[in-house]
Coordinates of C-alpha atoms and ligand atoms in Angstrom, one line a residue:
M9 CA -9.8 100.0 -108.0
N10 CA -9.0 96.2 -107.2
K11 CA -8.8 93.9 -110.1
I12 CA -10.3 90.7 -110.3
K13 CA -8.1 88.1 -109.7
M14 CA -7.5 84.6 -111.8
T15 CA -6.1 81.2 -110.4
T16 CA -5.9 79.4 -113.6
P17 CA -5.1 80.8 -117.2
L18 CA -7.1 80.1 -120.1
V19 CA -6.1 79.5 -123.5
E20 CA -6.1 82.5 -125.9
M21 CA -6.0 81.9 -129.5
D22 CA -5.4 85.0 -131.6
G23 CA -6.5 85.4 -135.1
D24 CA -6.5 87.5 -138.3
E25 CA -7.6 90.5 -140.2
M26 CA -10.5 92.6 -138.6
T27 CA -11.3 90.0 -135.8
R28 CA -7.7 90.6 -134.5
V29 CA -7.8 94.1 -134.4
I30 CA -11.2 93.7 -132.5
W31 CA -9.5 91.4 -130.2
R32 CA -6.9 93.8 -129.0
E33 CA -9.5 96.4 -128.4
I34 CA -11.7 94.2 -126.3
K35 CA -9.1 93.4 -124.1
K36 CA -7.8 96.5 -123.9
I37 CA -11.4 98.3 -123.2
L38 CA -13.6 95.8 -121.7
I39 CA -11.6 93.1 -120.0
E40 CA -7.9 93.9 -118.4
P41 CA -8.9 97.4 -117.0
Y42 CA -11.1 95.0 -114.6
V43 CA -9.6 91.4 -114.7
E44 CA -5.8 90.5 -113.9
L45 CA -6.0 88.4 -116.9
K46 CA -4.0 85.0 -116.9
S47 CA -3.8 83.4 -120.6
E48 CA -1.5 81.2 -122.4
Y49 CA -1.5 83.2 -125.5
Y50 CA -1.1 81.2 -128.9
D51 CA -0.9 83.6 -132.0
L52 CA -2.8 81.8 -134.9
G53 CA -2.8 84.4 -137.1
L54 CA -1.8 83.3 -140.3
K55 CA 1.9 84.5 -140.5
N56 CA 2.7 82.8 -137.4
R57 CA 1.2 79.3 -138.3
D58 CA 3.5 79.6 -141.6
A59 CA 6.4 80.4 -139.5
T60 CA 5.8 77.7 -137.2
D61 CA 4.7 75.2 -139.8
D62 CA 1.3 75.0 -138.1
R63 CA 2.7 73.7 -134.8
V64 CA 1.0 76.6 -133.0
T65 CA -2.4 75.6 -133.8
V66 CA -1.6 72.0 -132.1
E67 CA 0.0 73.4 -129.4
A68 CA -2.8 75.7 -128.9
A69 CA -5.1 72.7 -129.0
E70 CA -3.3 70.6 -126.8
A71 CA -3.2 73.5 -124.5
A72 CA -7.1 73.9 -124.4
K73 CA -7.2 70.2 -123.6
R74 CA -4.9 70.9 -120.6
L75 CA -6.1 73.6 -118.9
G76 CA -10.0 73.0 -120.2
V77 CA -10.8 76.6 -121.4
A78 CA -9.7 78.6 -124.1
V79 CA -11.0 81.2 -126.5
K80 CA -10.3 81.7 -129.8
C81 CA -10.2 84.7 -132.6
A82 CA -11.6 83.6 -135.9
T83 CA -8.7 82.8 -138.6
I84 CA -8.4 82.4 -142.1
T85 CA -8.5 79.4 -143.6
P86 CA -6.1 79.1 -146.7
N87 CA -6.9 79.0 -150.0
A88 CA -4.7 79.6 -153.3
Q89 CA -5.3 83.4 -153.0
R90 CA -4.2 83.4 -149.6
V91 CA -1.0 81.8 -150.6
A92 CA -0.2 84.0 -152.9
E93 CA -1.3 87.2 -150.3
Y94 CA 0.8 85.7 -147.7
N95 CA 3.8 84.1 -149.4
L96 CA 3.0 80.8 -147.7
K97 CA 5.0 77.9 -147.8
K98 CA 1.9 75.5 -148.1
I99 CA -2.3 75.8 -148.0
W100 CA -2.4 74.7 -144.4
A101 CA -5.2 73.1 -143.0
S102 CA -8.2 75.1 -141.3
P103 CA -7.3 75.7 -138.0
N104 CA -10.7 74.6 -136.8
G105 CA -10.5 71.6 -138.4
T106 CA -7.1 71.0 -136.6
I107 CA -8.4 72.2 -133.3
R108 CA -11.9 70.0 -133.8
R109 CA -9.9 67.3 -134.8
I110 CA -7.5 67.3 -131.3
M111 CA -10.1 68.3 -129.0
D112 CA -12.7 65.7 -130.7
G113 CA -15.6 68.0 -129.7
T114 CA -19.0 68.9 -130.7
V115 CA -19.8 72.4 -132.0
F116 CA -22.7 74.4 -130.8
R117 CA -23.9 77.9 -132.2
A118 CA -26.2 79.9 -130.2
P119 CA -27.5 83.5 -131.4
I120 CA -27.5 86.2 -128.9
I121 CA -31.0 87.7 -128.5
V122 CA -31.5 91.4 -128.0
D123 CA -34.8 93.3 -127.8
G124 CA -35.3 95.5 -130.7
I125 CA -33.4 92.9 -133.2
A126 CA -36.6 90.7 -134.4
P127 CA -35.8 87.4 -135.7
Y128 CA -37.1 86.8 -139.5
V129 CA -39.3 84.0 -137.7
P130 CA -41.5 86.3 -135.6
G131 CA -42.4 83.3 -133.2
W132 CA -38.7 82.4 -132.2
E133 CA -38.4 84.4 -128.9
K134 CA -35.8 82.1 -127.4
P135 CA -32.3 81.3 -128.7
I136 CA -32.5 78.1 -130.9
I137 CA -29.2 76.0 -130.3
I138 CA -27.8 73.8 -132.9
A139 CA -25.3 71.2 -132.4
R140 CA -23.5 69.5 -135.4
H141 CA -22.0 66.7 -135.5
A142 CA -18.8 67.0 -137.0
Y143 CA -17.2 63.8 -138.0
G144 CA -18.1 61.2 -141.1
D145 CA -21.2 61.3 -143.8
I146 CA -20.7 62.8 -147.2
Y147 CA -17.6 65.0 -145.6
S148 CA -15.6 62.1 -145.7
A149 CA -17.5 60.4 -148.4
V150 CA -15.8 58.6 -151.1
E151 CA -17.2 59.4 -154.7
D152 CA -16.8 58.5 -158.4
R153 CA -18.4 58.8 -161.4
V154 CA -19.5 55.7 -163.2
A155 CA -19.8 54.9 -167.0
A156 CA -22.7 52.9 -168.8
G157 CA -22.2 49.2 -168.2
E158 CA -20.5 49.4 -165.3
R159 CA -21.6 47.9 -161.4
A160 CA -21.0 49.7 -158.2
Y161 CA -21.4 47.9 -154.7
I162 CA -20.6 48.0 -151.0
V163 CA -18.2 45.5 -150.4
I164 CA -17.4 44.5 -146.6
E165 CA -14.3 42.2 -146.0
D166 CA -13.2 40.9 -142.5
K167 CA -9.9 42.1 -141.2
N168 CA -8.2 39.6 -143.2
G169 CA -9.7 40.9 -146.5
G170 CA -11.9 38.0 -147.0
E171 CA -15.2 39.2 -148.5
L172 CA -18.2 38.9 -146.1
R173 CA -20.8 40.9 -147.9
R174 CA -21.4 42.3 -151.1
K175 CA -24.3 44.7 -151.9
L176 CA -25.2 45.7 -155.3
I177 CA -25.6 49.7 -155.2
C178 CA -26.8 50.2 -159.0
G179 CA -26.1 48.5 -162.0
F180 CA -25.4 51.6 -164.4
E181 CA -27.1 51.7 -167.8
D182 CA -26.2 55.0 -168.6
G183 CA -23.4 56.8 -166.8
G184 CA -23.8 58.4 -163.3
I185 CA -22.6 58.9 -159.9
V186 CA -22.0 56.6 -156.8
Q187 CA -21.1 57.7 -153.2
G188 CA -20.3 55.5 -150.3
A189 CA -20.4 57.3 -146.7
H190 CA -19.7 55.9 -143.1
N191 CA -19.8 56.9 -140.0
L192 CA -18.9 55.3 -136.2
D193 CA -20.5 54.2 -133.2
A194 CA -17.7 55.9 -131.2
S195 CA -18.4 59.1 -132.8
V196 CA -22.4 59.0 -132.7
A197 CA -21.8 57.9 -129.1
A198 CA -19.5 61.0 -128.0
F199 CA -21.9 63.4 -130.0
A200 CA -24.8 62.0 -127.7
R201 CA -23.4 62.9 -124.6
S202 CA -21.7 65.9 -125.7
C203 CA -25.6 67.1 -126.4
F204 CA -27.1 65.6 -123.4
N205 CA -24.4 67.2 -121.2
Y206 CA -24.7 70.5 -122.6
A207 CA -28.4 70.5 -122.6
L208 CA -28.5 69.7 -119.1
D209 CA -26.1 72.4 -118.7
K210 CA -28.0 74.9 -120.1
K211 CA -31.3 73.6 -119.0
V212 CA -32.6 73.0 -122.7
D213 CA -34.9 70.2 -124.3
V214 CA -33.1 68.2 -127.0
W215 CA -34.8 67.5 -130.5
F216 CA -33.4 65.3 -132.6
G217 CA -34.2 64.3 -136.3
A218 CA -32.8 61.9 -138.9
K219 CA -34.5 60.1 -141.9
D220 CA -34.6 56.8 -140.5
T221 CA -37.8 55.7 -142.3
V222 CA -35.6 56.0 -145.3
S223 CA -32.2 55.1 -144.3
R224 CA -33.2 52.0 -142.2
I225 CA -29.6 51.2 -141.3
Y226 CA -27.5 54.2 -141.5
D227 CA -29.8 56.7 -139.7
R228 CA -31.5 54.2 -137.9
R229 CA -28.1 53.7 -136.0
F230 CA -28.3 57.4 -134.7
K231 CA -31.4 57.3 -133.7
D232 CA -31.1 54.1 -131.5
I233 CA -27.3 54.9 -130.1
F234 CA -29.1 58.4 -128.8
A235 CA -32.3 56.4 -127.4
E236 CA -29.6 53.8 -125.7
I237 CA -27.3 56.4 -124.1
Y238 CA -30.3 59.0 -123.1
D239 CA -32.0 55.8 -121.3
S240 CA -28.9 54.3 -119.5
E241 CA -26.9 57.7 -118.8
F242 CA -29.3 60.7 -118.7
R243 CA -33.1 59.7 -118.5
G244 CA -33.2 60.5 -114.8
K245 CA -31.3 63.6 -114.9
F246 CA -33.4 65.1 -117.6
E247 CA -36.6 64.2 -115.5
K248 CA -35.1 65.5 -112.4
N249 CA -34.7 69.0 -114.4
N250 CA -37.9 68.6 -116.1
L251 CA -36.3 68.4 -119.4
T252 CA -37.2 66.0 -122.4
Y253 CA -35.6 64.6 -125.2
L254 CA -37.6 64.5 -128.7
Y255 CA -36.5 62.0 -131.4
T256 CA -38.7 62.5 -134.5
L257 CA -38.0 62.4 -138.4
I258 CA -36.0 65.4 -139.7
D259 CA -38.8 66.9 -141.8
D260 CA -41.1 66.7 -138.6
V261 CA -38.4 68.9 -136.9
V262 CA -37.8 71.5 -139.4
A263 CA -41.7 72.1 -139.1
R264 CA -41.5 71.8 -135.0
V265 CA -38.8 74.6 -135.3
M266 CA -40.8 77.0 -137.6
R267 CA -43.5 76.8 -135.1
S268 CA -41.8 76.9 -132.0
K269 CA -40.7 79.7 -129.7
G270 CA -36.9 78.5 -129.7
G271 CA -35.1 77.8 -126.6
M272 CA -34.2 74.0 -127.4
L273 CA -30.9 72.2 -128.3
W274 CA -31.5 71.0 -132.1
V275 CA -29.1 68.2 -132.4
C276 CA -28.0 67.7 -136.3
K277 CA -26.5 65.2 -138.2
N278 CA -23.4 66.7 -140.0
Y279 CA -25.0 68.2 -143.3
D280 CA -28.2 69.2 -141.5
G281 CA -26.2 71.2 -139.0
D282 CA -24.2 72.6 -141.8
V283 CA -27.2 73.8 -143.8
M284 CA -29.5 74.5 -140.7
S285 CA -27.0 76.5 -138.8
D286 CA -26.6 79.0 -141.7
M287 CA -30.6 79.4 -141.7
V288 CA -30.8 79.9 -138.3
A289 CA -28.2 82.4 -137.9
T290 CA -29.3 84.3 -140.7
A291 CA -32.9 84.4 -138.9
Y292 CA -31.6 85.8 -135.9
G293 CA -30.1 88.5 -137.4
S294 CA -26.4 89.2 -138.4
L295 CA -23.4 86.8 -138.1
G296 CA -22.1 89.1 -135.5
M297 CA -24.2 88.0 -133.0
M298 CA -23.8 84.3 -133.3
T299 CA -21.5 82.6 -131.0
S300 CA -20.0 79.0 -131.2
V301 CA -18.1 76.7 -128.5
L302 CA -16.7 73.7 -129.1
V303 CA -17.3 70.8 -126.3
S304 CA -15.0 67.8 -126.1
P305 CA -15.9 64.7 -124.5
D306 CA -13.4 65.2 -121.6
G307 CA -15.0 68.7 -120.7
S308 CA -12.8 71.1 -122.4
Y309 CA -14.2 74.3 -123.8
E310 CA -13.3 76.3 -126.8
F311 CA -15.5 79.9 -127.1
E312 CA -15.4 81.4 -130.6
A313 CA -17.6 84.0 -132.8
A314 CA -19.3 82.0 -135.6
H315 CA -18.2 84.4 -138.1
G316 CA -14.9 84.8 -139.9
T317 CA -12.2 87.5 -140.0
V318 CA -14.6 90.0 -141.8
T319 CA -11.9 90.7 -144.7
R320 CA -13.6 93.5 -146.5
H321 CA -14.0 95.6 -143.2
Y322 CA -10.4 94.7 -142.6
Y323 CA -8.9 96.5 -146.1
K324 CA -11.0 99.5 -145.1
Y325 CA -9.4 99.6 -142.1
L326 CA -6.2 99.1 -143.7
N327 CA -7.0 102.3 -146.0
G328 CA -7.4 104.6 -143.1
E329 CA -11.4 104.2 -143.3
S330 CA -13.9 104.1 -140.6
T331 CA -15.2 100.5 -140.1
S332 CA -18.5 99.5 -138.1
T333 CA -17.6 95.7 -137.4
N334 CA -20.1 93.8 -134.9
S335 CA -17.8 92.8 -131.9
V336 CA -20.6 91.1 -130.1
A337 CA -20.1 87.5 -130.7
T338 CA -16.4 88.0 -130.3
I339 CA -17.4 89.8 -126.6
F340 CA -19.6 86.6 -125.8
A341 CA -16.7 84.2 -126.7
W342 CA -14.5 85.9 -124.2
T343 CA -17.2 86.0 -121.5
G344 CA -18.2 82.4 -122.0
A345 CA -14.6 81.4 -121.7
L346 CA -14.1 83.8 -118.3
K347 CA -17.3 82.3 -117.0
K348 CA -16.3 79.0 -117.6
R349 CA -12.9 79.3 -116.1
G350 CA -15.0 80.9 -112.9
E351 CA -17.0 78.0 -112.6
I352 CA -14.3 75.5 -113.2
D353 CA -12.2 77.3 -110.4
G354 CA -14.9 78.5 -108.3
N355 CA -14.3 82.0 -109.0
K356 CA -17.6 83.7 -108.5
E357 CA -16.3 87.1 -109.1
L358 CA -14.8 86.1 -112.5
C359 CA -18.3 84.7 -113.2
L360 CA -20.4 87.9 -112.2
F361 CA -18.0 90.0 -114.0
A362 CA -18.4 87.8 -117.3
E363 CA -21.9 88.1 -116.8
K364 CA -22.0 92.0 -116.2
V365 CA -20.1 92.5 -119.7
E366 CA -22.9 90.7 -121.5
K367 CA -25.6 92.4 -119.9
A368 CA -23.8 95.7 -120.6
A369 CA -23.6 94.7 -124.4
V370 CA -27.0 93.7 -124.8
K371 CA -28.1 97.0 -122.9
T372 CA -25.8 99.3 -125.4
I373 CA -27.8 97.5 -128.1
E374 CA -31.1 98.0 -126.4
S375 CA -30.5 101.6 -125.6
G376 CA -29.9 102.3 -129.6
F377 CA -25.9 102.3 -130.1
M378 CA -25.2 99.6 -132.4
T379 CA -22.7 98.8 -135.2
G380 CA -23.8 99.3 -139.2
D381 CA -24.8 95.7 -139.6
L382 CA -27.6 96.0 -137.2
V383 CA -28.9 99.5 -137.8
L384 CA -31.4 98.4 -140.5
Q385 CA -32.9 95.8 -138.7
F386 CA -33.3 97.4 -135.4
K387 CA -36.5 98.5 -134.4
K388 CA -37.9 99.4 -130.9
E389 CA -40.7 102.2 -129.9
G390 CA -38.8 105.5 -128.6
V391 CA -35.6 104.2 -129.5
T392 CA -33.6 105.5 -133.0
P393 CA -30.5 103.4 -133.7
K394 CA -27.1 105.2 -133.7
K395 CA -24.3 103.7 -135.8
L396 CA -21.3 104.0 -133.6
D397 CA -17.7 102.8 -135.4
T398 CA -15.8 99.5 -134.3
V399 CA -14.0 101.1 -131.5
E400 CA -16.7 103.6 -130.2
F401 CA -19.2 100.8 -129.8
L402 CA -16.5 99.0 -127.4
R403 CA -16.3 102.4 -125.3
K404 CA -19.6 102.8 -125.3
I405 CA -20.3 99.2 -123.8
A406 CA -17.8 100.2 -121.0
E407 CA -19.9 103.0 -120.3
F408 CA -22.6 100.4 -119.4
Y409 CA -20.8 98.5 -116.5
Ligands
NAP28 P1 -16.7 86.7 -142.7 O1 -15.7 87.2 -142.2 O2 -17.8 85.9 -141.6 O3 -17.6 88.0 -143.4 C1 -18.8 87.9 -144.2 C2 -19.8 89.0 -144.2 O4 -20.4 89.0 -143.2 C3 -18.5 90.1 -144.0 O5 -18.2 90.8 -145.2 C4 -19.8 91.1 -143.7 O6 -20.5 91.3 -144.4 C5 -20.8 90.2 -142.5 N1 -20.0 89.5 -141.5 C6 -19.4 88.9 -140.7 N2 -19.3 89.3 -139.7 C7 -19.1 90.4 -139.3 C8 -19.5 91.1 -138.2 N3 -18.8 90.7 -137.0 N4 -19.7 92.4 -138.2 C9 -20.5 92.9 -139.3 N5 -20.4 92.0 -140.1 C10 -20.2 91.1 -140.5 O7 -16.7 85.6 -143.9 P2 -15.8 85.2 -145.2 O8 -15.9 86.5 -145.8 O9 -16.5 84.0 -145.7 O10 -14.6 84.6 -144.2 C11 -13.2 85.7 -144.6 C12 -12.0 84.9 -143.9 O11 -12.8 84.4 -142.6 C13 -11.8 84.0 -144.6 O12 -10.5 83.9 -144.6 C14 -12.1 82.2 -143.9 O13 -11.4 81.6 -144.1 C15 -12.4 82.9 -142.3 N6 -13.4 82.5 -141.9 C16 -12.8 81.8 -140.1 C17 -13.9 81.3 -139.5 C18 -13.4 81.0 -138.1 O14 -12.3 80.9 -137.7 N7 -14.1 80.6 -137.4 C19 -15.1 81.2 -140.1 C20 -15.5 81.6 -141.2 C21 -14.7 82.2 -142.1 P3 -20.4 93.1 -144.8 O15 -19.0 93.2 -145.7 O16 -21.6 93.3 -146.1 O17 -20.6 94.1 -144.3
MG29 MG1 -22.6 76.2 -143.7

């Protein structure tokens, strides 16, 4: 059989634990027999990040910007326990944080929908895609505790340090807490453009909610920047594609989302996206069915699964026990990257192959073959779910090609 050729490499970022095991098997079983894979390989496994003083993460992110398409395996974000376990030189930063900072992107999370795995919200027939603004607000806020009798202000200075404005936040009669959050016009504008571009690419409506009735300057600024950019750069393209942009209060968005059939891009401020993405992921079933893509303003893409390295399964695997880890989100990370590479390079064959793999993965589950996480949830008339182990599941998908 003739393998499909690639003209340009994609960036391959290897990772840790169970997902590193799955990574190797996906390539071996589902991709390399059919595609002459061209990839620039970066080992983001924790050992190599430590050995390179984390330079490998920076180099991988820069390669993603240069080549335009990357696929990333889940990686360990070190904590004190990992420092001991891996004998690390220090607590390295989160690789996803580093990559996001360099690519300056927006994260879009979308569930993979399969007949037989009904979402907990019965009306959600189509995927709800969540875009989370990944800059500012409480994530880079300055906080303090304040004692009785103290006062806290917002003070704005000019560039020479001269005081321009001073607003009292609270004169504390009793002890309390205070928080100072910020955001940047440019970051909100880049976020808006990423969201509108992504929605045009996927042909979905955009819903955005904030709390501008209460936060009349801060949240209001988000609303206004989105409106300005939509009107001046996107309204025409949206109307041509029969797509709409809806801004309403966050409470109203939540209510509308619950009543909806899904199928929209739900744009969230940083905190809303953090919280709502976990709710939406859970409602659609397993974390193993949730994909994630980081899109940079210059049009570079980094695809990954939304879940982590599935540590508990990895320790079973190391003990020689059988594991049944869901590889679907990682498979879709690969197919997403191959499809995008194909689109950019005008490589139709590669795009069709990626779609074939996705259909085969969905078909495999719909025919009753799945990993343990899905078995209890699966309900389809005439089909009894069968639990396969990690590698059996991948081999089964290849049979459906
Ligand atoms: P996790 O790896 O997502 O796993 C949490 C639990 O969810 C698992 O123990 C498993 O439940 C279930 N699960 C997740 N993915 C699954 C899959 N593909 N198939 C079957 N079950 C799955 O999250 P974590 O345990 O919080 O984090 C583990 C490591 O991953 C940490 O070191 C963390 O830093 C890292 N992490 C990385 C990323 C990333 O690179 N994007 C994201 C999140 C976390 P059961 O054990 O009950 O089967
Ligand atoms: Mg969260």
